[in-house]
Amino acid sequence: MELFSIDGREVIAVNHEYANLDINLPQNDEGAPVSEADVRKIQDAQGVAVFEVAEGENGWEIVVDSPYNRRITHNTPMRLTGPAAGHDLLKTEADPSGTEALGTFNNCGAGRTPWGTCLTCEENFNGYFGSTDAEFERPEGFDRYGIELESGYDYEKFDPRFDISKTPNEPNRAGYVVEIDPSDASSTPVKRTALGRFKHENAEVTLAADNRVVVYLGDDERGEFLYRYVSDDAYVEGGDTSGLLDAGQLYVAKFNEDGSGEWLALTPEATGMDRAMIHIHTRQAASAVGATTMDRPEWVAVNPLRVEAYCALTNNKNRAVKPNAGGDETPVGGPNPRAENNYGQIVRWRPEGEDHAAEGFAWDLYVMAGNPEVQDGAYAGSDNVTPGNMFNSPDGMKFDSQGMLWIQTDGDDSNEGDFAGMGNNQMLVGDPETGEIARFMTGPGGSEVTGATFSSDKKTMFVGIQHPMNFPDPEALPRSSIVAIRRTDGAVIG
Ligand code: CA
Ligand code: CA
Ligand code: CA
């Protein structure tokens, strides 16, 4: 979720990551679609919503007739640009050019550019594709991305675009970062293939010392990688920004044991793949250069007050147990120091020369989540974890304008065993200087707390609550929601 101030009006763009089928189609057995109409309903319930909000006597309300309001769904026309656009693997019968896709999928985290656009990130896109032919032999590369013969949504039974036996290239048109202009509801979203194809978490944008655009990107799967994009050209305020996310270099992170690290460029020379393929089979390219397998990189957040960035490594039960989907080993070490890591940690790095475009960086762990009440050693967590702020599975992260790091969790909320005393998923706030972390709020039962943004005056914080079991009315169907939080004294919150 991101809030944009457009001509003095407040416009929120929020992701609708996935549908809860049993809630969206309550008349069907386990919510499974039984018709094309069911599939269309589910497709229209996901994607991105852009809408204006305004503060009135009763608090924040949606401006229902705003010209900014729009829904972007699984069927909205989009352009594909960058190194992979037009490649044979992106061409379909409906789009022989390989440059005009439909829809954006499983939009997880987001980002914002200095020029006022929203970046929405396609994460578990693989789950929408299946095959009506049980004997269909999947193309090379599908395994690495988890594209199987059975989907989670049954789209393929009613919409041949999602049937890989009929439209085998359609999955290659998903897994990207999509740029949306929230100031123009008629604009066509753009899939920026230069930012790589993988299970994108968020896209944290900052500027290098020379004002080139730097985007940090996590691939949220066990043993996958952390990426960085650096544009060829510099950002100039008011200048032409249309090519800044098309022409640039994609890198992947390698962390060394001694606290140093480096960004490895994914070039044809380094990977043995051509430029377009690097941006279609990005995971394979990163494996080829020997990147560090990570404990599920979720959001990256850049500190506005100093040149450093943080990445939530949410958890990884496979650490030191088995390799990633590409066969890369996942040994204990570096920023992934625990075998069978079910608590997660947050790594941070400071680029050499205080420049986000630098090749090298120094890293350390800001926090290792854990449980000091039931665990010893590394599983108890780092010193800044106490019985009063225990959490697991850090996920969403956002810096506020005062340099405080807001941390949201998406983990085990059983409150038992290894997780005793942690309670529901929650939101915490961390001080990067002192390391102190305090619990700020807890979500309703069953929910993930994800997405945070601020009103222009910084006096309201909007927080996303995803898939609660019951909220706020225990009798009604539970719905994902946005909560607006203000201080009782009306002061700035972030
Ligand atoms: Ca994720
Ligand atoms: Ca997440
Ligand atoms: Ca997560």
Short mmCIF file of C-alpha atoms and ligand atoms in Angstrom, two decimals:
data_model
loop_
_atom_site.label_atom_id
_atom_site.label_comp_id
_atom_site.label_asym_id
_atom_site.label_seq_id
_atom_site.Cartn_x
_atom_site.Cartn_y
_atom_site.Cartn_z
CA MET A 1 0.00 0.00 0.00
CA GLU A 2 1.26 3.45 -0.91
CA LEU A 3 -0.34 6.88 -0.48
CA PHE A 4 0.27 9.53 -3.13
CA SER A 5 -0.41 13.23 -2.75
CA ILE A 6 -1.81 14.33 -6.12
CA ASP A 7 -2.85 17.97 -6.55
CA GLY A 8 -3.48 18.18 -2.83
CA ARG A 9 -5.63 15.02 -2.81
CA GLU A 10 -4.76 11.77 -1.03
CA VAL A 11 -4.77 8.73 -3.29
CA ILE A 12 -4.04 5.23 -1.99
CA ALA A 13 -2.93 2.32 -4.17
CA VAL A 14 -3.38 -1.01 -2.42
CA ASN A 15 -2.66 -4.55 -3.55
CA HIS A 16 -5.29 -7.27 -3.47
CA GLU A 17 -2.83 -10.13 -3.30
CA TYR A 18 -5.10 -13.14 -3.47
CA ALA A 19 -8.67 -14.28 -3.00
CA ASN A 20 -9.92 -16.30 -0.06
CA LEU A 21 -12.00 -18.64 -2.19
CA ASP A 22 -14.29 -19.91 0.54
CA ILE A 23 -15.15 -16.30 1.43
CA ASN A 24 -15.37 -14.94 -2.12
CA LEU A 25 -17.43 -17.88 -3.43
CA PRO A 26 -19.19 -19.03 -0.24
CA GLN A 27 -21.92 -20.84 -2.21
CA ASN A 28 -19.39 -23.31 -3.68
CA ASP A 29 -17.84 -26.33 -2.01
CA GLU A 30 -14.60 -24.98 -0.48
CA GLY A 31 -15.05 -21.93 -2.71
CA ALA A 32 -13.82 -23.77 -5.81
CA PRO A 33 -14.90 -21.96 -9.03
CA VAL A 34 -17.47 -23.99 -11.01
CA SER A 35 -18.03 -21.63 -13.95
CA GLU A 36 -16.40 -18.95 -16.03
CA ALA A 37 -18.50 -16.41 -14.12
CA ASP A 38 -16.94 -17.61 -10.85
CA VAL A 39 -13.46 -17.28 -12.35
CA ARG A 40 -14.17 -13.77 -13.62
CA LYS A 41 -15.40 -12.74 -10.18
CA ILE A 42 -12.22 -14.00 -8.54
CA GLN A 43 -10.04 -12.40 -11.24
CA ASP A 44 -11.78 -9.06 -10.68
CA ALA A 45 -11.33 -9.28 -6.91
CA GLN A 46 -7.54 -9.34 -7.20
CA GLY A 47 -4.91 -6.97 -8.56
CA VAL A 48 -4.67 -3.38 -7.37
CA ALA A 49 -7.19 -0.75 -6.26
CA VAL A 50 -6.45 2.97 -6.58
CA PHE A 51 -8.81 5.28 -4.69
CA GLU A 52 -8.96 8.73 -3.17
CA VAL A 53 -9.51 9.19 0.56
CA ALA A 54 -10.38 12.33 2.48
CA GLU A 55 -10.59 13.13 6.16
CA GLY A 56 -14.04 14.19 7.33
CA GLU A 57 -15.94 14.43 10.59
CA ASN A 58 -16.10 10.66 10.87
CA GLY A 59 -12.45 10.12 10.07
CA TRP A 60 -11.09 8.93 6.75
CA GLU A 61 -13.54 7.98 4.03
CA ILE A 62 -13.31 6.89 0.41
CA VAL A 63 -14.17 9.60 -2.14
CA VAL A 64 -16.49 7.42 -4.18
CA ASP A 65 -16.74 9.70 -7.23
CA SER A 66 -13.03 10.57 -7.46
CA PRO A 67 -11.54 10.63 -10.99
CA TYR A 68 -8.51 8.75 -9.58
CA ASN A 69 -10.49 5.66 -8.56
CA ARG A 70 -9.78 2.56 -10.60
CA ARG A 71 -9.48 -1.20 -10.34
CA ILE A 72 -6.63 -3.06 -11.98
CA THR A 73 -7.43 -6.77 -12.25
CA HIS A 74 -6.22 -10.03 -13.72
CA ASN A 75 -7.56 -8.83 -17.08
CA THR A 76 -6.39 -5.20 -17.27
CA PRO A 77 -4.32 -4.42 -20.41
CA MET A 78 -0.64 -3.78 -19.67
CA ARG A 79 2.49 -3.09 -21.67
CA LEU A 80 5.64 -5.22 -21.37
CA THR A 81 8.87 -3.24 -21.70
CA GLY A 82 12.57 -3.78 -21.10
CA PRO A 83 15.02 -6.52 -22.12
CA ALA A 84 12.51 -9.41 -22.17
CA ALA A 85 9.73 -7.57 -24.05
CA GLY A 86 9.05 -9.05 -27.48
CA HIS A 87 11.04 -12.23 -26.83
CA ASP A 88 9.61 -15.39 -28.38
CA LEU A 89 8.92 -16.83 -24.89
CA LEU A 90 6.58 -13.89 -24.21
CA LYS A 91 4.55 -14.26 -27.40
CA THR A 92 1.10 -15.83 -27.41
CA GLU A 93 -1.60 -16.32 -30.00
CA ALA A 94 -3.47 -13.34 -28.57
CA ASP A 95 -0.33 -11.20 -28.45
CA PRO A 96 2.11 -12.14 -31.24
CA SER A 97 4.18 -9.06 -30.35
CA GLY A 98 5.07 -10.28 -26.85
CA THR A 99 4.58 -6.74 -25.56
CA GLU A 100 0.90 -6.53 -24.57
CA ALA A 101 -0.07 -8.56 -21.53
CA LEU A 102 -3.29 -8.83 -19.55
CA GLY A 103 -3.43 -8.49 -15.79
CA THR A 104 -1.16 -8.39 -12.80
CA PHE A 105 -1.01 -11.28 -10.34
CA ASN A 106 -0.52 -11.99 -6.66
CA ASN A 107 0.52 -8.42 -5.95
CA CYS A 108 2.41 -8.58 -2.70
CA GLY A 109 4.53 -5.58 -1.68
CA ALA A 110 4.91 -2.30 -3.50
CA GLY A 111 7.17 0.66 -3.95
CA ARG A 112 7.10 4.27 -5.06
CA THR A 113 9.26 6.17 -7.47
CA PRO A 114 10.55 9.72 -6.99
CA TRP A 115 8.37 10.68 -9.98
CA GLY A 116 5.16 9.69 -8.21
CA THR A 117 4.31 6.30 -9.66
CA CYS A 118 3.50 3.10 -7.81
CA LEU A 119 5.38 -0.15 -8.29
CA THR A 120 3.33 -3.26 -7.59
CA CYS A 121 5.11 -6.59 -7.29
CA GLU A 122 3.97 -9.94 -8.67
CA GLU A 123 4.84 -12.66 -6.18
CA ASN A 124 3.30 -16.16 -6.32
CA PHE A 125 2.08 -15.82 -9.91
CA ASN A 126 2.77 -19.51 -10.51
CA GLY A 127 -0.35 -20.49 -8.54
CA TYR A 128 -2.74 -19.18 -11.22
CA PHE A 129 -1.60 -21.50 -13.99
CA GLY A 130 -2.53 -25.12 -14.55
CA SER A 131 -3.10 -27.69 -17.27
CA THR A 132 -6.26 -29.38 -18.50
CA ASP A 133 -3.97 -32.01 -20.06
CA ALA A 134 -2.56 -34.16 -17.26
CA GLU A 135 0.13 -35.49 -19.63
CA PHE A 136 1.39 -32.07 -20.67
CA GLU A 137 5.17 -31.82 -20.50
CA ARG A 138 6.09 -28.56 -18.85
CA PRO A 139 8.61 -26.31 -20.66
CA GLU A 140 12.12 -25.85 -19.34
CA GLY A 141 12.30 -23.42 -16.44
CA PHE A 142 8.78 -23.99 -15.10
CA ASP A 143 10.12 -26.15 -12.27
CA ARG A 144 12.31 -23.40 -10.88
CA TYR A 145 9.28 -21.11 -10.63
CA GLY A 146 6.91 -23.75 -9.28
CA ILE A 147 4.57 -23.68 -12.29
CA GLU A 148 2.73 -26.98 -12.00
CA LEU A 149 -0.02 -28.88 -13.79
CA GLU A 150 -2.50 -28.01 -11.03
CA SER A 151 -3.29 -24.43 -10.05
CA GLY A 152 -4.71 -23.04 -6.83
CA TYR A 153 -7.62 -21.28 -8.53
CA ASP A 154 -8.90 -23.59 -11.29
CA TYR A 155 -8.66 -20.74 -13.80
CA GLU A 156 -7.35 -23.16 -16.43
CA LYS A 157 -10.64 -25.05 -16.46
CA PHE A 158 -12.62 -22.02 -17.65
CA ASP A 159 -10.07 -19.57 -19.12
CA PRO A 160 -7.62 -21.06 -21.68
CA ARG A 161 -5.18 -18.19 -21.10
CA PHE A 162 -4.27 -19.88 -17.81
CA ASP A 163 -4.08 -23.39 -19.30
CA ILE A 164 -0.37 -24.01 -19.90
CA SER A 165 -1.15 -26.89 -22.28
CA LYS A 166 -2.90 -24.33 -24.52
CA THR A 167 -0.99 -21.10 -23.74
CA PRO A 168 2.43 -22.26 -22.50
CA ASN A 169 4.04 -18.81 -22.71
CA GLU A 170 1.46 -17.02 -20.57
CA PRO A 171 3.32 -17.66 -17.26
CA ASN A 172 6.41 -15.99 -18.79
CA ARG A 173 4.38 -12.77 -18.90
CA ALA A 174 4.01 -12.71 -15.11
CA GLY A 175 6.48 -12.40 -12.24
CA TYR A 176 7.44 -8.81 -12.88
CA VAL A 177 7.30 -5.41 -11.21
CA VAL A 178 4.48 -3.31 -12.67
CA GLU A 179 4.52 0.50 -12.75
CA ILE A 180 1.18 2.25 -12.28
CA ASP A 181 0.54 5.98 -12.58
CA PRO A 182 -1.99 6.75 -9.82
CA SER A 183 -2.54 10.28 -11.16
CA ASP A 184 -4.12 9.02 -14.40
CA ALA A 185 -6.85 6.40 -14.13
CA SER A 186 -6.76 5.84 -17.89
CA SER A 187 -3.01 5.09 -18.00
CA THR A 188 -1.77 1.66 -19.05
CA PRO A 189 0.29 -0.13 -16.38
CA VAL A 190 3.76 -1.20 -17.51
CA LYS A 191 5.47 -4.50 -16.68
CA ARG A 192 9.14 -3.56 -16.26
CA THR A 193 11.07 -6.70 -17.20
CA ALA A 194 14.40 -4.96 -16.47
CA LEU A 195 13.67 -5.52 -12.75
CA GLY A 196 13.80 -9.28 -13.27
CA ARG A 197 11.32 -12.12 -13.17
CA PHE A 198 10.87 -13.93 -9.89
CA LYS A 199 8.50 -13.99 -6.92
CA HIS A 200 8.77 -10.30 -6.23
CA GLU A 201 8.13 -9.11 -2.69
CA ASN A 202 8.48 -5.32 -2.83
CA ALA A 203 10.46 -2.77 -4.80
CA GLU A 204 12.28 -0.22 -2.63
CA VAL A 205 13.44 2.72 -4.72
CA THR A 206 16.23 5.10 -3.80
CA LEU A 207 18.83 7.15 -5.64
CA ALA A 208 22.56 6.58 -6.08
CA ALA A 209 25.06 9.34 -5.32
CA ASP A 210 24.83 10.45 -8.95
CA ASN A 211 21.00 10.22 -8.95
CA ARG A 212 20.78 6.99 -10.92
CA VAL A 213 17.73 5.01 -9.81
CA VAL A 214 18.42 2.07 -7.49
CA VAL A 215 15.71 -0.52 -6.78
CA TYR A 216 16.15 -3.23 -4.15
CA LEU A 217 14.13 -6.39 -4.77
CA GLY A 218 13.59 -9.58 -2.78
CA ASP A 219 12.60 -12.98 -4.19
CA ASP A 220 10.47 -14.54 -1.47
CA GLU A 221 11.09 -18.25 -1.62
CA ARG A 222 13.27 -20.51 0.47
CA GLY A 223 16.85 -20.26 -0.68
CA GLU A 224 16.21 -17.61 -3.34
CA PHE A 225 18.03 -14.30 -3.71
CA LEU A 226 18.20 -10.58 -3.02
CA TYR A 227 18.52 -8.30 -6.07
CA ARG A 228 19.39 -4.72 -6.97
CA TYR A 229 18.68 -2.75 -10.13
CA VAL A 230 20.66 0.36 -11.12
CA SER A 231 19.43 2.51 -14.02
CA ASP A 232 21.78 3.61 -16.79
CA ASP A 233 20.57 7.20 -16.68
CA ALA A 234 20.17 9.53 -13.73
CA TYR A 235 16.83 10.75 -12.45
CA VAL A 236 16.25 14.43 -13.14
CA GLU A 237 13.29 16.03 -11.40
CA GLY A 238 10.72 16.97 -14.03
CA GLY A 239 12.71 15.12 -16.72
CA ASP A 240 11.73 12.12 -18.84
CA THR A 241 11.45 9.13 -16.51
CA SER A 242 9.84 6.70 -18.98
CA GLY A 243 13.03 4.70 -19.64
CA LEU A 244 14.61 4.71 -16.19
CA LEU A 245 13.15 1.31 -15.29
CA ASP A 246 13.87 -0.19 -18.74
CA ALA A 247 17.58 0.47 -19.31
CA GLY A 248 19.84 -0.56 -16.46
CA GLN A 249 21.75 -3.40 -14.83
CA LEU A 250 20.34 -6.07 -12.55
CA TYR A 251 22.58 -7.43 -9.77
CA VAL A 252 22.28 -10.17 -7.16
CA ALA A 253 23.74 -10.12 -3.65
CA LYS A 254 26.61 -12.20 -2.38
CA PHE A 255 27.25 -12.01 1.38
CA ASN A 256 30.65 -12.97 2.81
CA GLU A 257 31.29 -14.38 6.28
CA ASP A 258 33.50 -11.42 7.25
CA GLY A 259 30.67 -8.89 7.11
CA SER A 260 31.43 -7.73 3.61
CA GLY A 261 29.33 -8.31 0.52
CA GLU A 262 29.14 -7.53 -3.15
CA TRP A 263 26.62 -7.07 -5.91
CA LEU A 264 27.20 -9.49 -8.80
CA ALA A 265 26.09 -8.12 -12.18
CA LEU A 266 23.79 -10.43 -14.17
CA THR A 267 25.40 -9.91 -17.55
CA PRO A 268 25.56 -12.27 -20.55
CA GLU A 269 29.29 -12.76 -19.86
CA ALA A 270 28.74 -13.72 -16.21
CA THR A 271 25.67 -15.90 -16.70
CA GLY A 272 26.12 -17.45 -20.14
CA MET A 273 22.57 -16.32 -20.96
CA ASP A 274 21.50 -13.60 -23.36
CA ARG A 275 20.10 -10.35 -22.03
CA ALA A 276 16.44 -11.25 -22.60
CA MET A 277 16.77 -14.68 -20.98
CA ILE A 278 18.41 -13.15 -17.91
CA HIS A 279 15.18 -11.21 -17.45
CA ILE A 280 12.90 -14.21 -18.06
CA HIS A 281 14.85 -16.88 -16.15
CA THR A 282 16.32 -14.50 -13.59
CA ARG A 283 16.60 -17.14 -10.87
CA GLN A 284 18.70 -19.35 -13.13
CA ALA A 285 20.93 -16.38 -13.98
CA ALA A 286 21.49 -15.63 -10.30
CA SER A 287 22.31 -19.28 -9.59
CA ALA A 288 24.87 -19.19 -12.41
CA VAL A 289 26.88 -16.43 -10.72
CA GLY A 290 26.87 -18.01 -7.25
CA ALA A 291 24.63 -15.61 -5.31
CA THR A 292 23.91 -16.22 -1.63
CA THR A 293 20.81 -18.34 -0.99
CA MET A 294 18.69 -16.42 1.50
CA ASP A 295 16.05 -17.15 4.15
CA ARG A 296 13.15 -15.85 2.00
CA PRO A 297 13.86 -12.16 1.30
CA GLU A 298 10.68 -10.20 1.96
CA TRP A 299 10.56 -6.38 2.06
CA VAL A 300 13.54 -4.12 1.68
CA ALA A 301 13.42 -0.69 3.35
CA VAL A 302 15.92 2.14 2.85
CA ASN A 303 16.71 4.42 5.78
CA PRO A 304 15.98 8.02 4.74
CA LEU A 305 18.45 9.42 7.27
CA ARG A 306 21.55 7.40 6.40
CA VAL A 307 22.79 5.37 3.45
CA GLU A 308 21.72 1.90 4.49
CA ALA A 309 19.04 -0.65 3.65
CA TYR A 310 17.26 -3.44 5.56
CA CYS A 311 15.77 -6.70 4.33
CA ALA A 312 13.39 -8.92 6.28
CA LEU A 313 14.41 -12.58 5.96
CA THR A 314 11.16 -14.00 7.16
CA ASN A 315 12.04 -17.67 7.93
CA ASN A 316 13.34 -20.78 6.19
CA LYS A 317 12.61 -24.22 7.54
CA ASN A 318 14.81 -25.65 4.75
CA ARG A 319 18.00 -23.83 5.80
CA ALA A 320 20.78 -26.43 5.96
CA VAL A 321 18.12 -29.08 5.29
CA LYS A 322 17.81 -29.04 1.52
CA PRO A 323 18.78 -26.96 -1.52
CA ASN A 324 16.57 -24.39 -3.23
CA ALA A 325 14.41 -25.23 -6.24
CA GLY A 326 17.44 -24.76 -8.50
CA GLY A 327 19.64 -27.17 -6.53
CA ASP A 328 21.78 -24.45 -4.90
CA GLU A 329 23.00 -25.46 -1.46
CA THR A 330 21.68 -23.59 1.58
CA PRO A 331 24.39 -23.88 4.23
CA VAL A 332 24.21 -22.04 7.56
CA GLY A 333 26.26 -18.86 7.47
CA GLY A 334 26.43 -15.15 6.85
CA PRO A 335 23.07 -13.42 7.21
CA ASN A 336 21.36 -16.84 7.38
CA PRO A 337 22.97 -18.20 10.55
CA ARG A 338 20.36 -20.68 11.81
CA ALA A 339 19.47 -24.15 10.54
CA GLU A 340 15.72 -24.82 10.23
CA ASN A 341 15.12 -21.15 10.84
CA ASN A 342 11.51 -20.70 11.86
CA TYR A 343 11.83 -17.23 13.44
CA GLY A 344 13.53 -15.07 10.80
CA GLN A 345 15.90 -12.10 11.00
CA ILE A 346 16.53 -8.66 9.52
CA VAL A 347 19.79 -8.02 7.70
CA ARG A 348 21.05 -4.52 6.88
CA TRP A 349 23.85 -3.27 4.69
CA ARG A 350 25.76 -0.05 4.26
CA PRO A 351 26.98 0.54 0.70
CA GLU A 352 30.64 1.42 0.18
CA GLY A 353 31.28 5.12 -0.19
CA GLU A 354 27.73 5.88 0.99
CA ASP A 355 26.51 5.14 -2.53
CA HIS A 356 23.65 2.72 -3.24
CA ALA A 357 25.19 2.04 -6.69
CA ALA A 358 28.51 0.85 -5.17
CA GLU A 359 29.71 -2.68 -5.89
CA GLY A 360 30.48 -3.55 -2.29
CA PHE A 361 28.77 -3.20 1.08
CA ALA A 362 29.17 -4.03 4.76
CA TRP A 363 26.39 -5.99 6.43
CA ASP A 364 25.22 -6.96 9.89
CA LEU A 365 22.06 -8.35 11.46
CA TYR A 366 19.74 -5.75 12.96
CA VAL A 367 17.72 -8.39 14.80
CA MET A 368 17.40 -12.13 15.01
CA ALA A 369 13.87 -12.96 16.05
CA GLY A 370 13.56 -15.69 18.63
CA ASN A 371 12.02 -16.74 21.89
CA PRO A 372 14.08 -16.08 25.02
CA GLU A 373 11.40 -17.76 27.15
CA VAL A 374 11.61 -21.22 25.59
CA GLN A 375 14.87 -21.28 23.63
CA ASP A 376 18.60 -21.02 24.22
CA GLY A 377 21.45 -19.78 22.11
CA ALA A 378 20.78 -18.45 18.63
CA TYR A 379 17.12 -19.47 18.80
CA ALA A 380 16.53 -17.19 21.79
CA GLY A 381 17.06 -14.26 19.44
CA SER A 382 19.41 -11.30 19.55
CA ASP A 383 19.79 -9.04 22.58
CA ASN A 384 17.09 -6.66 21.39
CA VAL A 385 14.47 -9.43 21.61
CA THR A 386 12.72 -9.63 24.96
CA PRO A 387 9.61 -11.32 26.40
CA GLY A 388 7.86 -7.97 25.79
CA ASN A 389 8.51 -7.67 22.06
CA MET A 390 8.79 -11.26 20.86
CA PHE A 391 7.77 -11.90 17.28
CA ASN A 392 8.48 -14.26 14.42
CA SER A 393 8.58 -13.96 10.64
CA PRO A 394 9.32 -10.26 9.99
CA ASP A 395 7.88 -9.38 6.59
CA GLY A 396 6.56 -5.90 5.73
CA MET A 397 8.92 -3.04 6.56
CA LYS A 398 8.76 0.68 6.08
CA PHE A 399 10.83 3.59 7.29
CA ASP A 400 8.99 6.70 8.36
CA SER A 401 10.26 10.23 7.78
CA GLN A 402 11.87 10.29 11.23
CA GLY A 403 14.04 7.26 10.51
CA MET A 404 12.07 4.73 12.56
CA LEU A 405 11.70 1.25 11.07
CA TRP A 406 8.18 -0.20 11.17
CA ILE A 407 8.17 -4.00 11.10
CA GLN A 408 5.16 -6.19 10.33
CA THR A 409 4.90 -9.91 10.82
CA ASP A 410 3.38 -12.79 8.86
CA GLY A 411 4.17 -15.83 10.88
CA ASP A 412 3.07 -18.53 13.24
CA ASP A 413 0.36 -17.08 15.50
CA SER A 414 -0.36 -20.32 17.35
CA ASN A 415 1.05 -18.79 20.55
CA GLU A 416 2.31 -22.27 21.51
CA GLY A 417 5.57 -24.20 21.70
CA ASP A 418 8.40 -22.33 19.99
CA PHE A 419 5.95 -19.47 19.46
CA ALA A 420 4.54 -19.27 23.01
CA GLY A 421 4.12 -15.68 24.18
CA MET A 422 4.28 -14.16 20.69
CA GLY A 423 0.52 -13.92 20.17
CA ASN A 424 -1.10 -12.74 16.95
CA ASN A 425 0.76 -11.22 14.06
CA GLN A 426 1.80 -7.72 14.91
CA MET A 427 3.51 -4.49 14.04
CA LEU A 428 6.60 -3.27 15.82
CA VAL A 429 8.76 -0.20 15.55
CA GLY A 430 12.54 -0.32 15.69
CA ASP A 431 15.18 2.31 16.32
CA PRO A 432 18.08 1.69 13.91
CA GLU A 433 20.54 3.57 16.14
CA THR A 434 19.88 1.93 19.51
CA GLY A 435 18.51 -1.38 18.20
CA GLU A 436 15.51 -1.06 20.51
CA ILE A 437 12.31 -2.66 19.19
CA ALA A 438 8.84 -2.10 20.66
CA ARG A 439 5.53 -3.74 19.89
CA PHE A 440 3.12 -1.16 18.46
CA MET A 441 -0.07 -3.09 17.68
CA THR A 442 -1.37 -6.62 17.24
CA GLY A 443 -3.65 -7.81 14.44
CA PRO A 444 -6.91 -9.73 14.87
CA GLY A 445 -6.77 -13.53 15.00
CA GLY A 446 -5.64 -15.25 11.82
CA SER A 447 -4.51 -12.06 10.15
CA GLU A 448 -1.25 -10.92 8.67
CA VAL A 449 -0.36 -7.28 9.33
CA THR A 450 1.01 -6.00 6.04
CA GLY A 451 1.42 -2.69 4.27
CA ALA A 452 1.87 0.70 5.89
CA THR A 453 1.71 4.21 4.53
CA PHE A 454 1.21 7.70 5.91
CA SER A 455 -1.11 10.61 5.16
CA SER A 456 0.65 13.62 3.67
CA ASP A 457 0.67 15.40 7.03
CA LYS A 458 2.15 12.27 8.67
CA LYS A 459 -0.56 12.37 11.33
CA THR A 460 -2.31 9.21 10.17
CA MET A 461 -0.75 5.84 9.54
CA PHE A 462 -2.68 3.42 7.32
CA VAL A 463 -2.03 -0.25 8.07
CA GLY A 464 -3.19 -3.25 6.05
CA ILE A 465 -4.87 -6.20 7.77
CA GLN A 466 -5.00 -9.25 5.54
CA HIS A 467 -7.22 -12.34 5.86
CA PRO A 468 -8.48 -11.95 9.48
CA MET A 469 -10.62 -14.77 10.88
CA ASN A 470 -13.19 -12.33 12.24
CA PHE A 471 -13.03 -8.58 12.15
CA PRO A 472 -14.60 -6.35 13.19
CA ASP A 473 -18.03 -8.03 13.48
CA PRO A 474 -17.79 -11.68 14.58
CA GLU A 475 -21.10 -12.46 12.81
CA ALA A 476 -20.07 -11.06 9.42
CA LEU A 477 -17.78 -12.54 6.79
CA PRO A 478 -14.25 -11.49 7.72
CA ARG A 479 -12.76 -9.02 5.27
CA SER A 480 -9.28 -7.73 4.69
CA SER A 481 -9.18 -4.07 5.67
CA ILE A 482 -7.17 -0.91 6.03
CA VAL A 483 -6.95 0.57 9.52
CA ALA A 484 -6.26 4.28 10.06
CA ILE A 485 -4.26 5.05 13.21
CA ARG A 486 -3.82 8.50 14.78
CA ARG A 487 -2.37 9.73 18.02
CA THR A 488 -4.97 10.97 20.47
CA ASP A 489 -3.07 14.25 20.73
CA GLY A 490 -3.09 14.64 16.93
CA ALA A 491 0.69 14.86 16.66
CA VAL A 492 2.78 13.46 13.85
CA ILE A 493 2.98 9.66 14.01
CA GLY A 494 5.62 8.94 11.41
CA CA B 1 6.11 -12.86 0.60
CA CA B 2 5.11 -10.57 2.54
CA CA B 3 5.29 -13.61 4.33
#
